[in-house]
């Protein structure tokens, strides 16, 4: 949920439940890279609650849109990582077929 | 703008002042040209030959390397802010195509049984790499024994300790074939049932009265060890019957067991080829030891869960990453110093090379093996000046050790998918 002001929608704090450093740090990294963002950060109010606050301050664009774009960027990165890994593993297995007595030597 | 450049060069403690000076010169040069062609635009200016497109080398080094000095590492943070180098005119913002071009994965090795994997990820940020590591350990689901119904336990191992040990045994089954149990009754889609019934034989010759005198003749059966392979899979579900409340129940009515399997798991196509059980070498895990006359009879139900709830549901023995070490010799090191330095390193990073006149020179042969123990720079200022220990900030050496449920490359793919689904959840919450 978003905590911001109705008048100015470029600065807001988003409170996500059931999240921790795993997603929050990755989203913060993605937000920082966006040129529309002037400030971004996350905090965990209490470690026992499963809640994380992400603060976004932009140079004019609505904070909600910027956060959505950052998550989209993160998803595209993940998809690219997956496809690259699949190709690399298939390539490796082709060059070094798994045998019990063979030494798996990289080139 | 020239002032900002000078401030930047002052805060940096690097040697190459000349680079900063030439940079400020060309910046002021570009300013004049900017004034000349007011409508030229930033593209025209950036394309002029004098304008530096990249950062000066010492700043580039600070941006991409962690310096492991004798006292503490420096420049450890990754510079993510999109406007960090705005004064130099360098755009630090995220470009998907740039990421796609620079990102590489290289698989280094697989272990013999295919359960351990080491691979390199180059061109990714520590925030994402850490997210993958955390998801691998805590949020990729697995199957593990959760409920244990103990009918008889006369062994020395207490019930709860036995149940705890059973829960920690890794089960070699693909957890994606199962659903979460949640509040549903245990059925063939969300539970696996195992049975354990072992007895240790009693004394063979109990009856003889003379046995105490003739100890050497009395045979004592050996103690037996209960191993994971003694757990038998029950594809049809639980065999323990619930006590029926109705004392007038007909014998023709079906008695209820502790699980409600509608069909045998054997008959499902996904299990017909792969019997659920414990693969080698995991089937050799000791569960308990029984002395003569002791017996264990129990049924265990395994459900799907994630490592966040309890570590028994973690699919990896462990997963970790380290950044690629870089060892750079700042000076030419020869003869005696070369020998000393080579001896100092416990993992053998350095090598001696013979050059002309019988003299020797030190080279860095295996920087990847460096554990950053800092032995080579210990012993005074002179050693610190000779060797620079660094880590490359965007090159991660990942190692994944799987417990057997899924092979490591599948585990990593699942972890990436889970991060994607988290992002999707956030996006849908915001819309």
Short mmCIF file of C-alpha atoms in Angstrom, two decimals:
data_model
loop_
_atom_site.label_atom_id
_atom_site.label_comp_id
_atom_site.label_asym_id
_atom_site.label_seq_id
_atom_site.Cartn_x
_atom_site.Cartn_y
_atom_site.Cartn_z
CA UNK A 1 0.00 0.00 0.00
CA UNK A 2 1.14 3.49 -0.73
CA UNK A 3 1.63 6.24 1.83
CA UNK A 4 1.89 9.54 0.08
CA UNK A 5 0.03 12.80 -0.50
CA UNK A 6 -2.86 13.23 -2.88
CA UNK A 7 -1.54 16.55 -4.09
CA UNK A 8 2.00 15.47 -4.90
CA UNK A 9 2.26 11.92 -6.22
CA UNK A 10 5.97 12.00 -6.97
CA UNK A 11 7.06 11.08 -3.44
CA UNK A 12 5.65 8.06 -1.66
CA UNK A 13 6.43 5.25 0.72
CA UNK A 14 5.25 1.77 -0.25
CA UNK A 15 4.66 -0.70 2.53
CA UNK A 16 4.90 -4.31 1.34
CA UNK A 17 3.92 -7.26 3.50
CA UNK A 18 5.50 -10.72 3.41
CA UNK A 19 8.74 -9.30 2.03
CA UNK A 20 12.24 -8.87 3.35
CA UNK A 21 15.70 -7.84 2.16
CA UNK A 22 15.55 -10.31 -0.72
CA UNK A 23 13.11 -8.34 -2.83
CA UNK A 24 13.57 -4.93 -1.23
CA UNK A 25 17.30 -4.63 -1.93
CA UNK A 26 16.87 -5.81 -5.51
CA UNK A 27 14.02 -3.33 -6.14
CA UNK A 28 16.03 -0.54 -4.52
CA UNK A 29 18.94 -1.27 -6.85
CA UNK A 30 16.65 -1.22 -9.85
CA UNK A 31 15.03 2.04 -8.69
CA UNK A 32 18.38 3.73 -8.19
CA UNK A 33 19.35 3.07 -11.76
CA UNK A 34 16.28 4.88 -13.09
CA UNK A 35 17.17 8.46 -14.10
CA UNK A 36 13.76 9.75 -12.96
CA UNK A 37 14.49 8.86 -9.35
CA UNK A 38 16.05 11.39 -7.00
CA UNK A 39 15.94 9.23 -3.88
CA UNK A 40 15.17 5.62 -3.19
CA UNK A 41 15.69 3.42 -0.16
CA UNK A 42 14.13 0.72 1.95
CA UNK A 43 13.82 0.02 5.65
CA UNK A 44 12.52 -2.80 7.79
CA UNK A 45 10.54 -1.26 10.67
CA UNK A 46 10.86 -4.34 12.88
CA UNK A 47 12.53 -7.65 12.05
CA UNK A 48 9.76 -9.69 13.63
CA UNK A 49 7.11 -8.17 11.36
CA UNK A 50 7.33 -9.34 7.80
CA UNK A 51 7.02 -5.82 6.44
CA UNK A 52 9.28 -3.58 4.38
CA UNK A 53 8.94 0.12 3.52
CA UNK A 54 10.27 1.31 0.17
CA UNK A 55 10.63 5.09 -0.22
CA UNK A 56 10.64 6.58 -3.71
CA UNK A 57 11.12 10.25 -4.55
CA UNK A 58 11.13 11.20 -8.20
CA UNK A 59 11.75 14.27 -10.33
CA UNK A 60 8.12 14.69 -11.29
CA UNK A 61 6.89 11.29 -12.47
CA UNK A 62 4.34 9.53 -10.24
CA UNK A 63 6.15 7.31 -7.76
CA UNK A 64 3.81 4.39 -8.36
CA UNK A 65 4.65 4.27 -12.06
CA UNK A 66 8.36 4.50 -11.39
CA UNK A 67 8.18 1.62 -8.92
CA UNK A 68 6.23 -0.47 -11.42
CA UNK A 69 8.82 0.23 -14.09
CA UNK A 70 11.61 -0.72 -11.72
CA UNK A 71 9.91 -4.05 -10.99
CA UNK A 72 9.45 -4.60 -14.72
CA UNK A 73 13.14 -3.95 -15.30
CA UNK A 74 13.97 -6.43 -12.56
CA UNK A 75 11.76 -9.05 -14.20
CA UNK A 76 13.44 -8.51 -17.57
CA UNK A 77 16.83 -8.91 -15.92
CA UNK A 78 15.70 -12.16 -14.27
CA UNK A 79 14.42 -13.55 -17.55
CA UNK A 80 17.67 -12.72 -19.25
CA UNK A 81 19.67 -14.34 -16.42
CA UNK A 82 17.59 -17.49 -16.74
CA UNK A 83 18.00 -17.80 -20.47
CA UNK A 84 21.73 -17.11 -20.32
CA UNK A 85 22.19 -19.73 -17.62
CA UNK A 86 20.22 -22.33 -19.58
CA UNK A 87 22.36 -21.76 -22.63
CA UNK A 88 25.57 -21.91 -20.61
CA UNK A 89 24.60 -25.14 -18.81
CA UNK A 90 23.48 -26.83 -22.02
CA UNK A 91 26.71 -25.77 -23.67
CA UNK A 92 28.80 -27.09 -20.80
CA UNK A 93 26.99 -30.42 -20.74
CA UNK A 94 27.46 -30.78 -24.46
CA UNK A 95 31.17 -30.25 -24.23
CA UNK A 96 31.59 -32.33 -21.05
CA UNK A 97 29.08 -35.17 -21.16
CA UNK A 98 28.43 -36.46 -17.64
CA UNK A 99 30.26 -39.75 -17.15
CA UNK A 100 31.17 -41.38 -13.88
CA UNK A 101 34.87 -41.78 -14.60
CA UNK A 102 35.50 -38.71 -16.72
CA UNK A 103 37.29 -35.70 -15.35
CA UNK A 104 35.17 -32.63 -15.89
CA UNK A 105 37.77 -30.24 -17.21
CA UNK A 106 36.80 -26.78 -18.38
CA UNK A 107 38.56 -25.45 -21.47
CA UNK B 1 31.63 22.37 -14.02
CA UNK B 2 35.39 22.63 -13.85
CA UNK B 3 35.11 23.26 -10.12
CA UNK B 4 33.20 20.05 -9.58
CA UNK B 5 35.89 18.12 -11.43
CA UNK B 6 38.60 19.50 -9.22
CA UNK B 7 36.61 18.66 -6.11
CA UNK B 8 36.24 15.10 -7.33
CA UNK B 9 39.95 14.79 -7.95
CA UNK B 10 40.74 16.13 -4.48
CA UNK B 11 38.57 13.66 -2.64
CA UNK B 12 40.19 10.79 -4.51
CA UNK B 13 43.51 9.69 -3.14
CA UNK B 14 44.93 8.45 -6.41
CA UNK B 15 48.28 9.07 -8.01
CA UNK B 16 47.30 10.31 -11.42
CA UNK B 17 46.69 14.00 -11.10
CA UNK B 18 47.58 14.57 -14.71
CA UNK B 19 44.50 12.68 -15.83
CA UNK B 20 42.27 14.96 -13.76
CA UNK B 21 43.97 18.02 -15.14
CA UNK B 22 43.59 17.02 -18.72
CA UNK B 23 39.97 16.17 -17.96
CA UNK B 24 39.24 19.60 -16.56
CA UNK B 25 40.95 21.15 -19.57
CA UNK B 26 38.85 19.32 -22.05
CA UNK B 27 35.72 20.07 -20.04
CA UNK B 28 36.39 23.77 -20.21
CA UNK B 29 37.24 23.30 -23.87
CA UNK B 30 33.90 21.69 -24.43
CA UNK B 31 32.21 24.51 -22.54
CA UNK B 32 33.62 27.02 -25.00
CA UNK B 33 32.48 24.92 -27.88
CA UNK B 34 29.08 24.65 -26.25
CA UNK B 35 28.84 28.39 -26.14
CA UNK B 36 29.79 28.54 -29.76
CA UNK B 37 27.14 26.13 -30.95
CA UNK B 38 24.26 26.83 -28.62
CA UNK B 39 21.75 24.79 -30.53
CA UNK B 40 24.24 21.91 -31.01
CA UNK B 41 22.89 19.76 -28.25
CA UNK B 42 24.53 17.32 -25.90
CA UNK B 43 25.00 14.68 -28.61
CA UNK B 44 27.17 16.93 -30.66
CA UNK B 45 29.30 17.81 -27.67
CA UNK B 46 29.72 14.22 -26.58
CA UNK B 47 30.82 13.22 -30.04
CA UNK B 48 33.71 15.71 -30.12
CA UNK B 49 37.08 14.01 -29.91
CA UNK B 50 38.35 15.80 -26.81
CA UNK B 51 35.44 15.00 -24.56
CA UNK B 52 36.08 11.94 -22.41
CA UNK B 53 33.34 9.37 -22.84
CA UNK B 54 34.59 7.20 -20.04
CA UNK B 55 35.66 7.87 -16.53
CA UNK B 56 39.32 8.52 -15.88
CA UNK B 57 41.14 5.28 -15.03
CA UNK B 58 41.44 5.82 -11.29
CA UNK B 59 37.72 6.53 -10.93
CA UNK B 60 36.89 3.55 -13.10
CA UNK B 61 39.03 1.43 -10.80
CA UNK B 62 37.17 2.67 -7.74
CA UNK B 63 33.85 2.05 -9.40
CA UNK B 64 34.57 -1.51 -10.39
CA UNK B 65 36.97 -2.87 -7.76
CA UNK B 66 36.91 -3.42 -4.01
CA UNK B 67 40.35 -2.74 -2.55
CA UNK B 68 41.22 -5.23 0.19
CA UNK B 69 43.79 -3.30 2.21
CA UNK B 70 45.59 -4.57 5.27
CA UNK B 71 43.23 -2.82 7.67
CA UNK B 72 39.86 -2.92 5.95
CA UNK B 73 38.30 -3.14 2.50
CA UNK B 74 37.57 0.18 0.77
CA UNK B 75 35.20 1.22 -2.01
CA UNK B 76 32.92 -1.67 -1.14
CA UNK B 77 29.63 -0.10 -2.19
CA UNK B 78 28.45 -0.37 -5.75
CA UNK B 79 27.63 3.02 -7.25
CA UNK B 80 24.07 2.60 -8.41
CA UNK B 81 22.72 6.14 -8.50
CA UNK B 82 21.92 7.06 -12.06
CA UNK B 83 23.27 10.57 -11.71
CA UNK B 84 26.50 9.64 -9.93
CA UNK B 85 28.75 10.66 -12.78
CA UNK B 86 26.55 13.40 -14.20
CA UNK B 87 29.26 15.99 -13.78
CA UNK B 88 31.49 14.01 -16.08
CA UNK B 89 28.69 13.49 -18.51
CA UNK B 90 28.58 9.73 -18.05
CA UNK B 91 25.15 8.17 -17.86
CA UNK B 92 25.13 5.59 -15.08
CA UNK B 93 21.50 4.64 -15.54
CA UNK B 94 20.25 1.19 -16.30
CA UNK B 95 20.07 0.17 -19.90
CA UNK B 96 18.55 -3.22 -20.56
CA UNK B 97 20.45 -3.65 -23.80
CA UNK B 98 23.72 -2.77 -22.08
CA UNK B 99 22.97 -5.33 -19.39
CA UNK B 100 22.14 -7.91 -22.03
CA UNK B 101 25.40 -7.29 -23.86
CA UNK B 102 27.59 -7.36 -20.80
CA UNK B 103 26.01 -10.18 -18.82
CA UNK B 104 27.70 -13.59 -19.14
CA UNK B 105 27.40 -16.90 -17.36
CA UNK B 106 30.24 -19.45 -17.44
CA UNK B 107 29.82 -22.86 -15.88
CA UNK B 108 33.09 -23.93 -14.28
CA UNK B 109 32.38 -27.41 -13.02
CA UNK B 110 29.79 -29.94 -12.03
CA UNK B 111 30.56 -32.57 -9.40
CA UNK B 112 30.51 -36.22 -10.39
CA UNK B 113 27.03 -36.88 -9.11
CA UNK B 114 25.78 -33.66 -10.65
CA UNK B 115 24.66 -32.27 -7.30
CA UNK B 116 27.29 -29.55 -6.89
CA UNK B 117 27.76 -26.79 -9.38
CA UNK B 118 30.15 -23.88 -9.65
CA UNK B 119 29.53 -21.14 -12.15
CA UNK B 120 30.46 -17.50 -12.78
CA UNK B 121 28.04 -14.66 -13.26
CA UNK B 122 29.65 -11.60 -14.80
CA UNK B 123 28.00 -8.23 -15.14
CA UNK B 124 25.42 -8.45 -12.38
CA UNK B 125 24.99 -6.40 -9.25
CA UNK B 126 25.47 -7.75 -5.71
CA UNK B 127 21.87 -6.89 -4.78
CA UNK B 128 20.51 -9.31 -7.37
CA UNK B 129 23.12 -11.97 -6.69
CA UNK B 130 22.31 -11.85 -2.98
CA UNK B 131 18.60 -12.05 -3.74
CA UNK B 132 19.23 -15.26 -5.68
CA UNK B 133 21.31 -16.69 -2.87
CA UNK B 134 18.67 -15.87 -0.24
CA UNK B 135 15.90 -17.38 -2.35
CA UNK B 136 17.94 -20.54 -2.98
CA UNK B 137 18.39 -21.09 0.73
CA UNK B 138 15.00 -20.04 2.06
CA UNK B 139 12.29 -19.85 -0.56
CA UNK B 140 12.61 -22.71 -3.04
CA UNK B 141 10.12 -25.35 -1.85
CA UNK B 142 10.96 -28.98 -1.07
CA UNK B 143 9.29 -32.02 0.50
CA UNK B 144 10.21 -33.01 4.04
CA UNK B 145 8.66 -35.16 6.74
CA UNK B 146 6.41 -33.07 8.96
CA UNK B 147 4.03 -35.36 10.88
CA UNK B 148 5.15 -38.58 12.49
CA UNK B 149 2.60 -41.03 13.89
CA UNK B 150 4.44 -43.29 16.34
CA UNK B 151 2.80 -46.60 17.13
CA UNK B 152 5.62 -48.14 19.10
CA UNK B 153 9.00 -46.79 20.15
CA UNK B 154 10.95 -48.80 22.68
CA UNK B 155 14.33 -47.54 21.52
CA UNK B 156 16.62 -45.22 23.46
CA UNK B 157 15.89 -42.35 21.11
CA UNK B 158 13.04 -40.21 22.40
CA UNK B 159 9.95 -39.74 20.23
CA UNK B 160 10.51 -36.09 19.55
CA UNK B 161 14.20 -36.53 18.78
CA UNK B 162 13.32 -39.32 16.38
CA UNK B 163 10.69 -37.16 14.69
CA UNK B 164 13.17 -34.27 14.43
CA UNK B 165 15.75 -36.51 12.80
CA UNK B 166 13.22 -37.89 10.35
CA UNK B 167 12.28 -34.37 9.32
CA UNK B 168 15.87 -33.50 8.44
CA UNK B 169 16.31 -36.37 5.97
CA UNK B 170 16.33 -35.04 2.38
CA UNK B 171 13.73 -36.70 0.17
CA UNK B 172 14.67 -37.16 -3.49
CA UNK B 173 11.47 -36.16 -5.19
CA UNK B 174 10.62 -33.23 -7.43
CA UNK B 175 8.62 -30.86 -5.21
CA UNK B 176 7.00 -29.24 -8.26
CA UNK B 177 4.82 -32.33 -8.64
CA UNK B 178 3.10 -31.58 -5.34
CA UNK B 179 0.82 -28.90 -3.97
CA UNK B 180 0.97 -27.17 -0.65
CA UNK B 181 -1.11 -28.89 1.99
CA UNK B 182 -2.45 -25.75 3.71
CA UNK B 183 -5.68 -26.68 5.46
CA UNK B 184 -6.68 -29.53 3.20
CA UNK B 185 -6.79 -33.12 4.30
CA UNK B 186 -3.68 -35.05 3.37
CA UNK B 187 -4.26 -36.60 -0.04
CA UNK B 188 -2.18 -38.04 -2.83
CA UNK B 189 -1.48 -34.61 -4.31
CA UNK B 190 0.09 -33.04 -1.27
CA UNK B 191 1.51 -35.78 0.95
CA UNK B 192 4.01 -38.59 0.78
CA UNK B 193 3.64 -41.34 3.39
CA UNK B 194 6.55 -43.44 4.66
CA UNK B 195 6.52 -46.39 7.00
CA UNK B 196 9.26 -47.51 9.34
CA UNK B 197 9.06 -50.80 11.21
CA UNK B 198 12.29 -52.22 12.57
CA UNK B 199 12.99 -54.61 15.39
CA UNK B 200 16.20 -55.79 16.88
CA UNK B 201 16.17 -59.46 17.73
CA UNK B 202 16.18 -60.36 21.39
CA UNK B 203 18.75 -62.57 23.07
CA UNK B 204 18.82 -65.92 21.37
CA UNK B 205 19.30 -68.07 24.43
CA UNK B 206 17.34 -66.41 27.17
CA UNK B 207 15.89 -69.50 28.69
CA UNK B 208 19.02 -71.22 29.85
CA UNK B 209 19.63 -70.66 33.52
CA UNK B 210 23.34 -71.27 33.22
CA UNK B 211 23.78 -68.41 30.78
CA UNK B 212 25.33 -66.10 33.33
CA UNK B 213 28.21 -68.44 33.99
CA UNK B 214 28.91 -69.29 30.41
CA UNK B 215 29.07 -65.83 28.97
CA UNK B 216 31.27 -66.73 26.09
CA UNK B 217 28.72 -69.23 24.81
CA UNK B 218 25.76 -66.86 25.09
CA UNK B 219 25.07 -65.21 21.75
CA UNK B 220 24.06 -61.59 21.86
CA UNK B 221 22.63 -60.38 18.59
CA UNK B 222 24.41 -57.27 17.35
CA UNK B 223 22.79 -53.87 17.74
CA UNK B 224 21.26 -52.70 14.53
CA UNK B 225 21.42 -49.27 12.98
CA UNK B 226 18.23 -47.90 11.47
CA UNK B 227 19.12 -46.18 8.21
CA UNK B 228 17.11 -44.00 5.85
CA UNK B 229 16.73 -46.89 3.44
CA UNK B 230 14.54 -48.64 6.00
CA UNK B 231 11.82 -46.06 5.39
CA UNK B 232 9.35 -47.62 2.97
CA UNK B 233 7.20 -45.54 0.69
CA UNK B 234 3.47 -46.26 0.98
CA UNK B 235 1.90 -45.21 -2.31
CA UNK B 236 -1.60 -46.02 -1.10
CA UNK B 237 -1.42 -43.76 1.89
CA UNK B 238 -1.55 -44.35 5.58
CA UNK B 239 -2.14 -47.82 6.94
CA UNK B 240 -3.02 -46.80 10.48
CA UNK B 241 -6.73 -46.76 11.05
CA UNK B 242 -8.47 -43.96 12.91
CA UNK B 243 -10.52 -45.02 15.89
CA UNK B 244 -14.13 -44.82 14.82
CA UNK B 245 -16.42 -42.98 17.22
CA UNK B 246 -19.42 -44.99 16.24
CA UNK B 247 -19.24 -48.31 18.07
CA UNK B 248 -22.00 -49.72 15.91
CA UNK B 249 -20.10 -49.23 12.68
CA UNK B 250 -20.61 -52.01 10.18
CA UNK B 251 -17.69 -54.06 9.10
CA UNK B 252 -18.59 -53.27 5.50
CA UNK B 253 -18.01 -49.55 5.90
CA UNK B 254 -14.54 -48.33 4.98
CA UNK B 255 -12.36 -47.56 7.95
CA UNK B 256 -10.72 -44.19 7.78
CA UNK B 257 -6.99 -43.84 7.92
CA UNK B 258 -4.94 -40.82 8.79
CA UNK B 259 -4.77 -39.81 5.13
CA UNK B 260 -7.47 -39.65 2.50
CA UNK B 261 -5.85 -40.92 -0.66
CA UNK B 262 -8.36 -41.27 -3.44
CA UNK B 263 -6.03 -43.25 -5.61
CA UNK B 264 -2.66 -44.89 -5.25
CA UNK B 265 0.26 -42.58 -5.99
CA UNK B 266 1.77 -45.45 -7.93
CA UNK B 267 -0.92 -45.15 -10.53
CA UNK B 268 -0.21 -41.50 -11.24
CA UNK B 269 1.89 -41.15 -14.38
CA UNK B 270 4.43 -38.83 -12.83
CA UNK B 271 5.44 -41.40 -10.24
CA UNK B 272 5.25 -44.55 -12.30
CA UNK B 273 8.80 -44.14 -13.54
CA UNK B 274 10.39 -42.57 -10.49
CA UNK B 275 9.87 -44.40 -7.27
CA UNK B 276 9.89 -41.98 -4.38
CA UNK B 277 12.64 -42.80 -1.98
CA UNK B 278 16.12 -41.90 -0.93
CA UNK B 279 18.84 -41.86 -3.55
CA UNK B 280 22.34 -43.04 -2.93
CA UNK B 281 24.23 -41.95 -0.87
CA UNK B 282 21.46 -40.35 1.16
CA UNK B 283 19.88 -43.69 1.98
CA UNK B 284 22.80 -44.39 4.30
CA UNK B 285 21.80 -41.74 6.82
CA UNK B 286 21.58 -43.09 10.39
CA UNK B 287 18.23 -42.51 12.02
CA UNK B 288 18.59 -44.50 15.24
CA UNK B 289 20.34 -47.47 16.80
CA UNK B 290 18.48 -50.32 18.40
CA UNK B 291 19.62 -52.70 21.07
CA UNK B 292 18.27 -56.21 21.49
CA UNK B 293 14.50 -56.31 21.94
CA UNK B 294 13.90 -52.71 20.92
CA UNK B 295 11.41 -51.79 18.24
CA UNK B 296 10.32 -48.74 16.28
CA UNK B 297 7.04 -48.66 14.40
CA UNK B 298 5.88 -45.41 12.89
CA UNK B 299 4.39 -43.66 9.91
CA UNK B 300 5.73 -40.38 8.60
CA UNK B 301 3.94 -37.90 6.34
CA UNK B 302 5.97 -35.53 4.20
CA UNK B 303 4.59 -32.23 2.95
CA UNK B 304 5.80 -29.31 0.84
CA UNK B 305 7.32 -26.29 2.53
CA UNK B 306 10.01 -23.59 2.26
CA UNK B 307 13.23 -23.06 4.16
CA UNK B 308 11.83 -19.88 5.75
CA UNK B 309 9.53 -21.95 7.93
CA UNK B 310 12.08 -24.58 8.93
CA UNK B 311 15.55 -25.38 7.65
CA UNK B 312 14.57 -28.97 6.83
CA UNK B 313 12.78 -27.63 3.77
CA UNK B 314 15.90 -25.99 2.34
CA UNK B 315 16.82 -27.61 -1.01
CA UNK B 316 20.52 -26.79 -0.80
CA UNK B 317 23.12 -28.02 1.64
CA UNK B 318 24.33 -24.52 1.13
CA UNK B 319 24.71 -21.95 -1.63
CA UNK B 320 27.27 -19.18 -1.56
CA UNK B 321 29.09 -16.73 -3.80
CA UNK B 322 32.32 -14.82 -3.71
CA UNK B 323 33.65 -12.03 -5.88
CA UNK B 324 36.49 -12.75 -8.26
CA UNK B 325 39.80 -11.89 -6.59
CA UNK B 326 42.36 -9.86 -8.52
CA UNK B 327 45.98 -9.79 -7.44
CA UNK B 328 48.08 -7.09 -9.06
CA UNK B 329 51.80 -6.55 -8.60
CA UNK B 330 52.44 -2.84 -8.36
CA UNK B 331 56.20 -3.17 -8.80
CA UNK B 332 58.55 -5.60 -10.45
CA UNK B 333 59.52 -8.12 -7.80
CA UNK B 334 62.71 -10.04 -8.39
CA UNK B 335 65.10 -12.56 -6.91
CA UNK B 336 64.93 -12.92 -3.14
CA UNK B 337 61.78 -10.90 -2.71
CA UNK B 338 60.13 -13.05 -5.32
CA UNK B 339 61.03 -16.21 -3.44
CA UNK B 340 59.79 -14.82 -0.12
CA UNK B 341 56.52 -13.67 -1.56
CA UNK B 342 55.93 -16.96 -3.29
CA UNK B 343 56.48 -18.84 -0.04
CA UNK B 344 54.17 -16.51 1.87
CA UNK B 345 51.05 -17.33 -0.09
CA UNK B 346 49.37 -20.45 1.36
CA UNK B 347 47.32 -21.28 -1.74
CA UNK B 348 50.03 -20.73 -4.35
CA UNK B 349 48.78 -17.68 -6.21
CA UNK B 350 52.25 -16.59 -7.30
CA UNK B 351 54.76 -18.28 -9.56
CA UNK B 352 58.38 -17.68 -10.31
CA UNK B 353 59.43 -16.97 -13.85
CA UNK B 354 63.02 -17.13 -15.01
CA UNK B 355 64.23 -14.16 -16.98
CA UNK B 356 67.65 -13.39 -18.45
CA UNK B 357 70.86 -13.49 -16.40
CA UNK B 358 69.57 -16.20 -14.08
CA UNK B 359 67.30 -13.78 -12.31
CA UNK B 360 63.77 -14.58 -11.30
CA UNK B 361 60.57 -12.62 -11.51
CA UNK B 362 57.28 -13.04 -9.80
CA UNK B 363 54.05 -13.52 -11.73
CA UNK B 364 50.48 -14.01 -10.65
CA UNK B 365 49.51 -17.47 -11.82
CA UNK B 366 46.26 -18.34 -10.06
CA UNK B 367 44.46 -15.22 -8.85
CA UNK B 368 41.19 -17.13 -8.66
CA UNK B 369 42.50 -19.29 -5.84
CA UNK B 370 43.21 -16.28 -3.65
CA UNK B 371 41.33 -16.42 -0.36
CA UNK B 372 42.27 -12.83 0.63
CA UNK B 373 44.17 -14.01 3.68
CA UNK B 374 46.42 -10.94 3.18
CA UNK B 375 49.58 -12.87 4.05
CA UNK B 376 51.36 -11.32 1.09
CA UNK B 377 50.86 -7.77 2.36
CA UNK B 378 51.52 -8.52 6.00
CA UNK B 379 54.86 -7.49 7.45
CA UNK B 380 55.11 -3.78 6.90
CA UNK B 381 54.64 -0.90 4.50
CA UNK B 382 57.03 -2.26 1.90
CA UNK B 383 54.91 -5.31 1.22
CA UNK B 384 51.70 -3.26 1.01
CA UNK B 385 53.28 -1.15 -1.70
CA UNK B 386 54.14 -4.16 -3.83
CA UNK B 387 50.91 -6.10 -4.03
CA UNK B 388 47.38 -4.81 -4.53
CA UNK B 389 44.58 -7.19 -3.53
CA UNK B 390 41.30 -6.40 -5.16
CA UNK B 391 37.95 -7.92 -5.92
CA UNK B 392 35.98 -7.36 -9.11
CA UNK B 393 32.62 -5.95 -8.06
CA UNK B 394 30.42 -7.47 -10.72
CA UNK B 395 31.97 -10.93 -11.14
CA UNK B 396 30.46 -13.55 -8.84
CA UNK B 397 31.61 -17.12 -8.40
CA UNK B 398 28.50 -19.00 -7.32
CA UNK B 399 28.62 -22.44 -5.76
CA UNK B 400 25.43 -24.42 -5.21
CA UNK B 401 25.38 -27.74 -3.32
CA UNK B 402 22.04 -29.44 -3.72
CA UNK B 403 20.73 -32.05 -1.28
CA UNK B 404 19.31 -34.21 -4.04
CA UNK B 405 15.73 -33.18 -4.65
CA UNK B 406 16.56 -31.12 -7.71
CA UNK B 407 19.80 -30.65 -9.67
CA UNK B 408 21.53 -27.32 -8.99
CA UNK B 409 20.85 -25.68 -12.36
CA UNK B 410 17.13 -26.41 -11.97
CA UNK B 411 17.27 -25.01 -8.44
CA UNK B 412 18.81 -21.76 -9.66
CA UNK B 413 16.23 -21.46 -12.42
CA UNK B 414 13.47 -21.97 -9.84
CA UNK B 415 15.02 -19.28 -7.64
CA UNK B 416 15.04 -16.80 -10.53
CA UNK B 417 11.43 -17.66 -11.30
CA UNK B 418 10.50 -17.02 -7.68
CA UNK B 419 12.11 -13.56 -7.82
CA UNK B 420 10.13 -12.84 -10.97
CA UNK B 421 6.89 -13.91 -9.29
CA UNK B 422 7.65 -11.63 -6.33
CA UNK B 423 8.06 -8.68 -8.70
CA UNK B 424 4.81 -9.61 -10.41
CA UNK B 425 3.06 -9.69 -7.08
CA UNK B 426 4.28 -6.17 -6.28
CA UNK B 427 3.20 -4.92 -9.70
CA UNK B 428 -0.26 -6.40 -9.36
CA UNK B 429 -0.62 -4.98 -5.86
CA UNK B 430 0.23 -1.54 -7.19
CA UNK B 431 -2.15 -1.65 -10.14
#
